[in-house]
mmCIF file of C-alpha atoms in Angstrom:
data_model
loop_
_atom_site.group_PDB
_atom_site.id
_atom_site.type_symbol
_atom_site.label_atom_id
_atom_site.label_comp_id
_atom_site.label_asym_id
_atom_site.label_seq_id
_atom_site.Cartn_x
_atom_site.Cartn_y
_atom_site.Cartn_z
ATOM 1 C CA MET C 245 -59.333 116.005 84.513
ATOM 2 C CA SER C 246 -57.377 113.015 86.065
ATOM 3 C CA THR C 247 -53.677 112.292 85.434
ATOM 4 C CA LEU C 248 -51.834 108.898 86.167
ATOM 5 C CA PHE C 249 -48.177 109.055 86.955
ATOM 6 C CA ASP C 250 -47.033 105.611 86.207
ATOM 7 C CA ARG C 251 -43.800 103.583 86.468
ATOM 8 C CA ILE C 252 -42.635 105.642 89.541
ATOM 9 C CA GLY C 253 -39.115 103.796 90.818
ATOM 10 C CA LEU C 254 -39.840 105.043 94.300
ATOM 11 C CA LEU C 255 -42.811 107.060 95.642
ATOM 12 C CA TYR C 256 -42.246 109.009 98.869
ATOM 13 C CA THR C 257 -45.698 109.602 99.941
ATOM 14 C CA GLY C 258 -45.068 111.076 103.372
ATOM 15 C CA ASP C 259 -47.863 109.157 104.813
ATOM 16 C CA PRO C 260 -47.033 107.584 108.035
ATOM 17 C CA GLY C 261 -49.129 104.628 107.174
ATOM 18 C CA ARG C 262 -47.286 103.821 104.117
ATOM 19 C CA GLU C 263 -44.377 106.276 103.599
ATOM 20 C CA GLU C 264 -42.608 104.700 100.701
ATOM 21 C CA ILE C 265 -43.933 102.632 97.753
ATOM 22 C CA GLU C 266 -41.409 101.025 95.284
ATOM 23 C CA HIS C 267 -42.605 100.428 91.708
ATOM 24 C CA ALA C 268 -45.439 102.793 92.315
ATOM 25 C CA ALA C 269 -48.099 104.935 90.531
ATOM 26 C CA LEU C 270 -50.342 107.924 91.592
ATOM 27 C CA VAL C 271 -53.448 109.395 90.584
ATOM 28 C CA VAL C 272 -54.207 113.070 90.661
ATOM 29 C CA GLU C 273 -57.985 114.219 89.811
ATOM 30 C CA ASP C 274 -59.149 117.774 90.163
ATOM 31 C CA GLY C 275 -56.025 119.011 91.603
ATOM 32 C CA ARG C 276 -56.147 116.151 94.508
ATOM 33 C CA VAL C 277 -54.584 112.802 94.895
ATOM 34 C CA VAL C 278 -57.242 110.211 94.720
ATOM 35 C CA TRP C 279 -55.111 107.045 94.681
ATOM 36 C CA THR C 280 -51.500 105.589 95.361
ATOM 37 C CA GLY C 281 -50.272 102.147 94.911
ATOM 38 C CA PRO C 282 -48.455 99.799 92.908
ATOM 39 C CA SER C 283 -47.852 100.369 89.109
ATOM 40 C CA GLY C 284 -50.320 98.235 87.224
ATOM 41 C CA ASP C 285 -53.042 98.241 89.809
ATOM 42 C CA ASP C 286 -54.058 101.916 89.160
ATOM 43 C CA PRO C 287 -57.866 102.772 88.297
ATOM 44 C CA GLY C 288 -56.991 104.535 84.921
ATOM 45 C CA ALA C 289 -56.947 108.245 84.136
ATOM 46 C CA ASP C 290 -57.680 110.525 81.415
ATOM 47 C CA GLU C 291 -53.842 111.497 80.881
ATOM 48 C CA ARG C 292 -50.744 109.367 81.860
ATOM 49 C CA VAL C 293 -47.318 110.589 82.898
ATOM 50 C CA ASP C 294 -44.384 107.888 82.326
ATOM 51 C CA VAL C 295 -42.002 108.701 85.163
ATOM 52 C CA ASP C 296 -39.697 106.071 83.968
ATOM 53 C CA GLY C 297 -38.164 104.605 87.060
ATOM 54 C CA ARG C 298 -37.720 108.193 88.563
ATOM 55 C CA CYS C 299 -38.367 109.177 92.234
ATOM 56 C CA VAL C 300 -41.508 111.174 93.034
ATOM 57 C CA ILE C 301 -41.715 113.146 96.154
ATOM 58 C CA PRO C 302 -44.418 115.874 97.711
ATOM 59 C CA GLY C 303 -43.758 119.353 97.016
ATOM 60 C CA PHE C 304 -41.541 120.977 99.622
ATOM 61 C CA VAL C 305 -43.188 123.090 102.295
ATOM 62 C CA ASP C 306 -40.974 125.886 103.069
ATOM 63 C CA SER C 307 -42.552 127.221 106.495
ATOM 64 C CA HIS C 308 -40.025 129.888 107.041
ATOM 65 C CA ALA C 309 -39.086 132.713 104.604
ATOM 66 C CA HIS C 310 -38.473 136.418 104.408
ATOM 67 C CA LEU C 311 -39.068 137.303 100.625
ATOM 68 C CA VAL C 312 -40.515 140.893 100.594
ATOM 69 C CA PHE C 313 -37.411 143.129 100.651
ATOM 70 C CA ALA C 314 -35.114 145.148 98.584
ATOM 71 C CA GLY C 315 -31.252 145.979 98.714
ATOM 72 C CA ASP C 316 -28.279 143.828 98.797
ATOM 73 C CA ARG C 317 -26.042 142.711 101.841
ATOM 74 C CA THR C 318 -23.104 141.117 100.033
ATOM 75 C CA ALA C 319 -20.882 143.473 102.136
ATOM 76 C CA GLU C 320 -22.071 141.947 105.366
ATOM 77 C CA PHE C 321 -21.636 138.476 103.997
ATOM 78 C CA THR C 322 -18.152 139.239 103.052
ATOM 79 C CA ALA C 323 -17.317 140.685 106.292
ATOM 80 C CA ARG C 324 -18.842 137.388 107.997
ATOM 81 C CA MET C 325 -16.835 135.246 105.844
ATOM 82 C CA SER C 326 -13.829 137.461 107.049
ATOM 83 C CA GLY C 327 -14.259 136.579 110.500
ATOM 84 C CA GLU C 328 -16.815 139.085 111.858
ATOM 85 C CA ARG C 329 -19.615 137.806 113.960
ATOM 86 C CA TYR C 330 -23.193 137.840 113.011
ATOM 87 C CA THR C 331 -25.427 139.879 115.473
ATOM 88 C CA ALA C 332 -28.534 140.562 113.187
ATOM 89 C CA GLY C 333 -27.615 144.223 113.001
ATOM 90 C CA GLY C 334 -27.836 144.278 109.227
ATOM 91 C CA ILE C 335 -31.704 143.870 109.312
ATOM 92 C CA ARG C 336 -31.874 147.687 109.568
ATOM 93 C CA THR C 337 -29.846 147.919 106.422
ATOM 94 C CA THR C 338 -32.799 146.072 104.573
ATOM 95 C CA VAL C 339 -35.300 147.919 106.318
ATOM 96 C CA ALA C 340 -34.003 151.201 104.929
ATOM 97 C CA ALA C 341 -33.708 149.818 101.330
ATOM 98 C CA THR C 342 -37.257 148.255 101.651
ATOM 99 C CA ARG C 343 -38.866 151.505 102.747
ATOM 100 C CA ALA C 344 -37.389 153.344 99.897
ATOM 101 C CA ALA C 345 -38.550 150.585 97.182
ATOM 102 C CA SER C 346 -41.579 150.843 95.141
ATOM 103 C CA ASP C 347 -44.465 148.380 95.361
ATOM 104 C CA ALA C 348 -43.703 147.209 91.885
ATOM 105 C CA LEU C 349 -40.067 146.425 92.759
ATOM 106 C CA LEU C 350 -40.905 144.520 95.979
ATOM 107 C CA ALA C 351 -43.339 142.487 94.106
ATOM 108 C CA ALA C 352 -40.974 141.726 91.117
ATOM 109 C CA ARG C 353 -38.247 140.627 93.732
ATOM 110 C CA THR C 354 -40.806 138.501 95.588
ATOM 111 C CA ALA C 355 -41.990 136.883 92.348
ATOM 112 C CA ALA C 356 -38.449 136.074 91.190
ATOM 113 C CA LEU C 357 -37.650 134.324 94.641
ATOM 114 C CA VAL C 358 -40.749 132.300 94.446
ATOM 115 C CA ALA C 359 -39.821 131.097 91.040
ATOM 116 C CA GLU C 360 -36.547 130.235 92.205
ATOM 117 C CA MET C 361 -38.164 128.231 94.972
ATOM 118 C CA LEU C 362 -40.690 126.447 92.643
ATOM 119 C CA ALA C 363 -37.925 125.362 90.126
ATOM 120 C CA GLN C 364 -36.224 123.762 93.194
ATOM 121 C CA GLY C 365 -39.487 121.863 94.148
ATOM 122 C CA THR C 366 -41.134 124.205 96.865
ATOM 123 C CA THR C 367 -44.958 124.294 96.205
ATOM 124 C CA THR C 368 -45.948 125.854 99.389
ATOM 125 C CA VAL C 369 -44.054 128.915 101.062
ATOM 126 C CA GLU C 370 -44.661 130.877 104.079
ATOM 127 C CA ILE C 371 -43.610 134.761 103.850
ATOM 128 C CA LYS C 372 -42.975 137.024 106.476
ATOM 129 C CA SER C 373 -43.303 140.935 106.664
ATOM 130 C CA GLY C 374 -40.549 142.592 108.882
ATOM 131 C CA TYR C 375 -38.521 144.693 106.687
ATOM 132 C CA GLY C 376 -40.824 147.507 106.689
ATOM 133 C CA LEU C 377 -41.328 148.363 110.368
ATOM 134 C CA THR C 378 -43.658 151.132 109.774
ATOM 135 C CA VAL C 379 -47.432 150.657 109.858
ATOM 136 C CA ALA C 380 -47.726 151.401 106.109
ATOM 137 C CA ASP C 381 -44.607 149.357 105.001
ATOM 138 C CA GLU C 382 -45.552 146.348 107.115
ATOM 139 C CA ARG C 383 -49.257 146.313 105.637
ATOM 140 C CA ARG C 384 -47.837 146.694 101.961
ATOM 141 C CA SER C 385 -45.396 143.961 102.512
ATOM 142 C CA LEU C 386 -48.119 141.701 103.728
ATOM 143 C CA GLU C 387 -50.276 142.756 100.741
ATOM 144 C CA ILE C 388 -47.603 141.830 98.543
ATOM 145 C CA ALA C 389 -46.936 138.477 100.079
ATOM 146 C CA ARG C 390 -50.534 137.593 99.862
ATOM 147 C CA GLY C 391 -50.296 137.783 96.259
ATOM 148 C CA PHE C 392 -48.081 134.616 96.140
ATOM 149 C CA THR C 393 -49.015 132.578 99.274
ATOM 150 C CA GLU C 394 -51.880 132.356 101.964
ATOM 151 C CA GLU C 395 -49.204 131.552 104.515
ATOM 152 C CA THR C 396 -48.345 135.099 105.328
ATOM 153 C CA THR C 397 -46.979 136.208 108.660
ATOM 154 C CA TYR C 398 -46.919 139.558 110.436
ATOM 155 C CA LEU C 399 -43.459 140.247 111.768
ATOM 156 C CA GLY C 400 -43.669 143.697 112.870
ATOM 157 C CA ALA C 401 -41.484 142.576 115.679
ATOM 158 C CA HIS C 402 -38.506 141.820 113.842
ATOM 159 C CA VAL C 403 -36.290 144.537 115.495
ATOM 160 C CA VAL C 404 -36.915 147.845 116.905
ATOM 161 C CA PRO C 405 -36.322 150.409 114.095
ATOM 162 C CA PRO C 406 -33.637 153.112 114.655
ATOM 163 C CA ASP C 407 -36.322 155.859 114.280
ATOM 164 C CA ALA C 408 -38.521 154.472 117.255
ATOM 165 C CA PRO C 409 -38.558 156.966 120.120
ATOM 166 C CA SER C 410 -38.191 153.593 122.355
ATOM 167 C CA ALA C 411 -38.663 150.090 122.354
ATOM 168 C CA ASP C 412 -41.781 150.515 124.719
ATOM 169 C CA ASP C 413 -43.192 152.819 122.184
ATOM 170 C CA TYR C 414 -42.351 150.536 119.333
ATOM 171 C CA VAL C 415 -44.245 147.502 121.265
ATOM 172 C CA ARG C 416 -47.205 149.872 121.461
ATOM 173 C CA THR C 417 -47.219 150.464 117.769
ATOM 174 C CA VAL C 418 -46.704 146.546 117.011
ATOM 175 C CA THR C 419 -49.701 145.653 119.145
ATOM 176 C CA GLY C 420 -51.932 148.483 118.252
ATOM 177 C CA GLU C 421 -52.110 150.416 115.031
ATOM 178 C CA MET C 422 -49.735 148.279 113.118
ATOM 179 C CA LEU C 423 -51.513 145.155 114.034
ATOM 180 C CA ARG C 424 -54.882 146.374 113.166
ATOM 181 C CA SER C 425 -53.690 147.505 109.937
ATOM 182 C CA CYS C 426 -51.826 144.192 109.308
ATOM 183 C CA ALA C 427 -54.063 141.503 110.651
ATOM 184 C CA PRO C 428 -56.579 141.314 107.585
ATOM 185 C CA TYR C 429 -53.428 140.335 105.298
ATOM 186 C CA ALA C 430 -51.897 137.893 107.822
ATOM 187 C CA ARG C 431 -52.516 134.366 109.167
ATOM 188 C CA TRP C 432 -49.510 134.303 111.498
ATOM 189 C CA VAL C 433 -47.808 136.444 114.062
ATOM 190 C CA ASP C 434 -44.490 135.996 114.846
ATOM 191 C CA VAL C 435 -41.545 137.919 117.001
ATOM 192 C CA PHE C 436 -37.832 137.849 116.980
ATOM 193 C CA CYS C 437 -37.108 136.779 120.442
ATOM 194 C CA GLU C 438 -33.522 137.274 120.938
ATOM 195 C CA ARG C 439 -31.038 139.529 122.657
ATOM 196 C CA GLY C 440 -30.849 142.735 120.461
ATOM 197 C CA ALA C 441 -34.553 142.235 119.405
ATOM 198 C CA PHE C 442 -37.442 141.498 121.787
ATOM 199 C CA ASP C 443 -37.287 140.254 125.229
ATOM 200 C CA ALA C 444 -39.650 137.787 126.760
ATOM 201 C CA ASP C 445 -42.118 140.205 128.314
ATOM 202 C CA GLN C 446 -42.475 142.103 124.901
ATOM 203 C CA THR C 447 -42.654 138.797 122.990
ATOM 204 C CA ARG C 448 -45.417 137.475 125.175
ATOM 205 C CA GLU C 449 -47.165 140.974 124.980
ATOM 206 C CA ILE C 450 -46.892 141.018 121.106
ATOM 207 C CA LEU C 451 -47.974 137.234 120.460
ATOM 208 C CA SER C 452 -50.846 137.607 122.884
ATOM 209 C CA ALA C 453 -51.994 140.763 120.945
ATOM 210 C CA GLY C 454 -51.781 138.929 117.799
ATOM 211 C CA ILE C 455 -53.742 135.753 119.166
ATOM 212 C CA LYS C 456 -56.463 138.369 120.302
ATOM 213 C CA ALA C 457 -56.588 139.552 116.819
ATOM 214 C CA GLY C 458 -57.118 136.064 115.339
ATOM 215 C CA LEU C 459 -53.840 135.464 113.940
ATOM 216 C CA LEU C 460 -51.878 132.143 114.962
ATOM 217 C CA PRO C 461 -48.393 132.240 116.775
ATOM 218 C CA ARG C 462 -45.008 131.148 115.756
ATOM 219 C CA VAL C 463 -41.730 132.555 117.062
ATOM 220 C CA HIS C 464 -37.861 133.156 116.153
ATOM 221 C CA ALA C 465 -36.368 131.302 119.054
ATOM 222 C CA ASN C 466 -32.956 130.530 120.413
ATOM 223 C CA GLN C 467 -31.018 131.232 117.488
ATOM 224 C CA LEU C 468 -28.325 133.459 118.677
ATOM 225 C CA GLY C 469 -28.012 131.906 122.284
ATOM 226 C CA HIS C 470 -30.131 130.464 124.981
ATOM 227 C CA GLY C 471 -33.190 132.558 125.601
ATOM 228 C CA PRO C 472 -36.883 132.472 126.680
ATOM 229 C CA GLY C 473 -38.254 131.956 122.876
ATOM 230 C CA VAL C 474 -38.854 128.358 122.961
ATOM 231 C CA GLN C 475 -40.479 128.423 126.504
ATOM 232 C CA LEU C 476 -42.644 130.953 125.183
ATOM 233 C CA ALA C 477 -43.683 129.149 122.169
ATOM 234 C CA ALA C 478 -44.729 126.320 124.299
ATOM 235 C CA GLU C 479 -46.686 128.474 126.776
ATOM 236 C CA LEU C 480 -48.552 130.023 124.038
ATOM 237 C CA GLY C 481 -49.300 127.291 121.979
ATOM 238 C CA ALA C 482 -47.271 128.375 118.939
ATOM 239 C CA ALA C 483 -47.317 126.194 115.658
ATOM 240 C CA SER C 484 -43.428 126.212 115.671
ATOM 241 C CA ALA C 485 -40.373 127.632 117.071
ATOM 242 C CA ASP C 486 -37.915 128.435 114.489
ATOM 243 C CA HIS C 487 -33.966 127.975 114.620
ATOM 244 C CA CYS C 488 -33.810 126.165 117.880
ATOM 245 C CA THR C 489 -29.942 126.305 117.765
ATOM 246 C CA HIS C 490 -29.149 126.724 121.424
ATOM 247 C CA LEU C 491 -31.666 124.544 123.619
ATOM 248 C CA THR C 492 -31.689 123.280 127.170
ATOM 249 C CA GLU C 493 -32.890 119.969 128.246
ATOM 250 C CA ALA C 494 -35.926 121.979 129.644
ATOM 251 C CA ASP C 495 -36.485 123.548 126.258
ATOM 252 C CA VAL C 496 -36.479 120.104 124.333
ATOM 253 C CA GLU C 497 -38.968 118.835 126.804
ATOM 254 C CA ALA C 498 -41.183 121.657 126.329
ATOM 255 C CA LEU C 499 -41.239 121.455 122.796
ATOM 256 C CA SER C 500 -42.086 117.710 122.801
ATOM 257 C CA SER C 501 -44.652 117.925 125.669
ATOM 258 C CA ALA C 502 -46.407 120.908 123.894
ATOM 259 C CA GLY C 503 -46.295 119.546 120.362
ATOM 260 C CA VAL C 504 -44.348 122.719 119.093
ATOM 261 C CA VAL C 505 -42.552 121.817 115.814
ATOM 262 C CA ALA C 506 -38.954 122.790 115.794
ATOM 263 C CA THR C 507 -38.242 124.344 112.480
ATOM 264 C CA LEU C 508 -34.511 124.053 111.632
ATOM 265 C CA LEU C 509 -32.986 126.753 109.313
ATOM 266 C CA PRO C 510 -29.497 125.258 108.399
ATOM 267 C CA GLY C 511 -28.955 127.810 105.670
ATOM 268 C CA ALA C 512 -28.687 130.360 108.475
ATOM 269 C CA GLU C 513 -25.826 128.495 110.074
ATOM 270 C CA PHE C 514 -24.177 127.999 106.821
ATOM 271 C CA SER C 515 -24.230 131.693 106.068
ATOM 272 C CA THR C 516 -23.102 133.109 109.421
ATOM 273 C CA ARG C 517 -20.672 130.144 110.375
ATOM 274 C CA SER C 518 -22.721 129.444 113.539
ATOM 275 C CA PRO C 519 -23.139 126.116 115.240
ATOM 276 C CA TYR C 520 -25.798 123.923 113.694
ATOM 277 C CA PRO C 521 -28.897 122.693 115.589
ATOM 278 C CA ASP C 522 -28.792 119.166 116.879
ATOM 279 C CA ALA C 523 -31.827 117.675 115.156
ATOM 280 C CA ARG C 524 -30.713 114.143 116.520
ATOM 281 C CA ARG C 525 -31.342 115.480 120.041
ATOM 282 C CA LEU C 526 -34.910 116.710 119.136
ATOM 283 C CA LEU C 527 -35.793 113.742 117.023
ATOM 284 C CA GLU C 528 -34.892 111.234 119.820
ATOM 285 C CA ALA C 529 -36.932 113.266 122.177
ATOM 286 C CA GLY C 530 -40.017 112.810 120.173
ATOM 287 C CA VAL C 531 -39.946 116.589 118.874
ATOM 288 C CA THR C 532 -41.548 117.139 115.242
ATOM 289 C CA VAL C 533 -38.990 118.681 113.196
ATOM 290 C CA ALA C 534 -39.267 120.839 110.103
ATOM 291 C CA LEU C 535 -36.750 122.075 107.658
ATOM 292 C CA ALA C 536 -37.037 125.491 105.931
ATOM 293 C CA THR C 537 -34.724 127.955 104.043
ATOM 294 C CA ASP C 538 -35.088 130.961 106.156
ATOM 295 C CA CYS C 539 -34.543 132.747 102.781
ATOM 296 C CA ASN C 540 -33.508 136.405 103.347
ATOM 297 C CA PRO C 541 -30.842 138.836 102.215
ATOM 298 C CA GLY C 542 -28.884 138.887 105.362
ATOM 299 C CA SER C 543 -28.346 135.620 107.218
ATOM 300 C CA SER C 544 -29.481 132.933 104.661
ATOM 301 C CA PHE C 545 -29.935 134.043 100.995
ATOM 302 C CA THR C 546 -30.755 130.696 99.655
ATOM 303 C CA SER C 547 -34.266 129.799 98.066
ATOM 304 C CA SER C 548 -33.151 125.884 97.708
ATOM 305 C CA MET C 549 -34.736 123.274 100.137
ATOM 306 C CA PRO C 550 -32.705 120.523 98.479
ATOM 307 C CA PHE C 551 -29.521 122.540 99.697
ATOM 308 C CA CYS C 552 -30.894 122.576 103.099
ATOM 309 C CA LEU C 553 -31.921 119.099 103.015
ATOM 310 C CA ALA C 554 -28.285 118.150 102.063
ATOM 311 C CA LEU C 555 -27.016 120.394 105.126
ATOM 312 C CA ALA C 556 -29.449 118.942 107.704
ATOM 313 C CA VAL C 557 -27.902 115.339 106.702
ATOM 314 C CA ARG C 558 -24.409 116.474 106.548
ATOM 315 C CA GLU C 559 -24.116 118.688 109.497
ATOM 316 C CA MET C 560 -27.435 118.048 111.743
ATOM 317 C CA GLY C 561 -27.196 114.345 112.457
ATOM 318 C CA MET C 562 -30.488 113.600 110.270
ATOM 319 C CA THR C 563 -30.989 110.624 108.044
ATOM 320 C CA PRO C 564 -32.018 111.256 104.447
ATOM 321 C CA LEU C 565 -35.470 109.805 105.463
ATOM 322 C CA GLU C 566 -35.763 112.206 108.350
ATOM 323 C CA ALA C 567 -34.706 115.096 106.302
ATOM 324 C CA ILE C 568 -37.252 114.571 103.233
ATOM 325 C CA ARG C 569 -39.935 114.097 105.976
ATOM 326 C CA ALA C 570 -38.827 117.456 107.618
ATOM 327 C CA ALA C 571 -38.813 119.074 104.305
ATOM 328 C CA THR C 572 -42.278 118.093 103.342
ATOM 329 C CA ARG C 573 -44.705 116.780 106.140
ATOM 330 C CA GLY C 574 -42.771 118.619 109.018
ATOM 331 C CA GLY C 575 -43.249 121.849 107.183
ATOM 332 C CA ALA C 576 -46.739 121.322 106.679
ATOM 333 C CA TRP C 577 -47.191 120.568 110.477
ATOM 334 C CA ALA C 578 -45.373 123.731 111.118
ATOM 335 C CA LEU C 579 -48.202 125.596 109.183
ATOM 336 C CA ARG C 580 -50.776 123.416 110.785
ATOM 337 C CA ARG C 581 -51.771 122.135 107.292
ATOM 338 C CA THR C 582 -52.752 118.555 106.319
ATOM 339 C CA ASP C 583 -53.564 119.125 102.626
ATOM 340 C CA VAL C 584 -49.660 119.573 101.530
ATOM 341 C CA GLY C 585 -46.500 117.846 102.496
ATOM 342 C CA THR C 586 -47.885 114.529 101.742
ATOM 343 C CA LEU C 587 -49.026 112.477 98.583
ATOM 344 C CA ARG C 588 -51.854 110.335 99.924
ATOM 345 C CA PRO C 589 -55.732 110.405 98.930
ATOM 346 C CA GLY C 590 -56.979 113.818 99.739
ATOM 347 C CA SER C 591 -53.746 115.738 99.625
ATOM 348 C CA ARG C 592 -53.156 118.313 97.446
ATOM 349 C CA GLY C 593 -51.710 117.350 94.055
ATOM 350 C CA ASP C 594 -48.456 118.983 94.513
ATOM 351 C CA LEU C 595 -45.399 116.589 93.577
ATOM 352 C CA VAL C 596 -41.952 116.828 92.460
ATOM 353 C CA ILE C 597 -40.181 114.272 89.963
ATOM 354 C CA LEU C 598 -36.496 113.834 90.508
ATOM 355 C CA GLU C 599 -33.898 113.017 88.078
ATOM 356 C CA ALA C 600 -32.886 110.202 90.586
ATOM 357 C CA PRO C 601 -34.189 106.711 91.580
ATOM 358 C CA SER C 602 -34.385 107.822 95.259
ATOM 359 C CA TYR C 603 -34.726 111.080 97.459
ATOM 360 C CA VAL C 604 -31.385 110.113 99.000
ATOM 361 C CA HIS C 605 -29.788 111.594 95.969
ATOM 362 C CA LEU C 606 -30.699 114.945 97.412
ATOM 363 C CA ALA C 607 -28.068 114.482 100.198
ATOM 364 C CA TYR C 608 -26.046 112.182 98.146
ATOM 365 C CA ARG C 609 -25.254 114.843 95.289
ATOM 366 C CA PRO C 610 -25.558 118.081 96.949
ATOM 367 C CA GLY C 611 -25.684 121.126 94.460
ATOM 368 C CA VAL C 612 -27.030 118.879 91.616
ATOM 369 C CA PRO C 613 -30.086 120.143 90.070
ATOM 370 C CA LEU C 614 -32.275 116.901 90.414
ATOM 371 C CA VAL C 615 -35.673 118.417 90.343
ATOM 372 C CA THR C 616 -36.949 117.657 86.676
ATOM 373 C CA GLN C 617 -40.607 118.494 86.849
ATOM 374 C CA VAL C 618 -42.660 120.314 89.386
ATOM 375 C CA TRP C 619 -46.692 119.705 89.466
ATOM 376 C CA LYS C 620 -49.290 121.917 91.654
ATOM 377 C CA GLU C 621 -52.756 121.021 92.166
ATOM 378 C CA GLY C 622 -52.129 118.608 89.423
ATOM 379 C CA ARG C 623 -50.827 121.070 86.791
ATOM 380 C CA ARG C 624 -47.240 120.976 85.669
ATOM 381 C CA LEU C 625 -45.350 124.379 86.379
ATOM 382 C CA VAL C 626 -41.810 123.210 85.840
#
């Protein structure tokens, strides 16, 4: 079955060779893009969708999200909005609620958040564990996450739980029994490398153990202050360093030279009243930038990639073109994917139709629900 999307006002393909096509058309066949070009020059298809001058973009690729959890942290958010500083200590509150929740509740909460994301144009999402912090709870978190995405991340090293005998004991669990139990359900391994979480030596040990177990590395790095996370990401060949809020010149150079994607998460800065990352500095240094929601109950409880894109343009020095690029192709690169994040022959047929003539409206009209249709693998889901 093939579908022609015709009379597209502006097609953002994400293809570096031809990133934008005006007055365009697109053909998807058997779930894959098979042709893009000017409207009227198409090879024909079984079905036709009249886009009527609207903009079409690839489905967003959200490469950093924490969706398997229970509980509520509105009290923490209220305290921060009243002037208290964010220190990541609230993670333990969510851990307690998640451990107490049933599998059915966790799956339902995850499904609701994935549905929210889809309605806002996200067709690929990465989901981390990290709110169980026991062998059984981390494994079940990943089992649940695997029901919604193939991009699952083992984050047993989120924080040291209060019931651990010591940090060293917990690291042994994370690199031993917990890793063996979780690795079959994960593609990635991640560590929250920050003060109050895991230091450089612990991070290196955990990521190295994950790599040995066949997982690919990514790192929570340099969110709360200057630290070793970015340098470790470069050293260990991580796909991405996520947050990248506080960077030295050496950090920027390491990201650029090692080809590590800098995944920026402006929802976290918005929700914690923290300084935003300087995307312009990274882009000018040749670093590949991705945008993601960091959807989680504590520091960034948003499922909206359009909102994060608008923040990136308003607060982080990105142009609308750079932001849409980071929210699609950049996110795909952060997941080492070539089949999503673009609309070019061979790409998966994941596309979003906007109620707007251009993707610029995502930043120009923040908060307005501009996503009118979402298609995944050539099937309309929204």
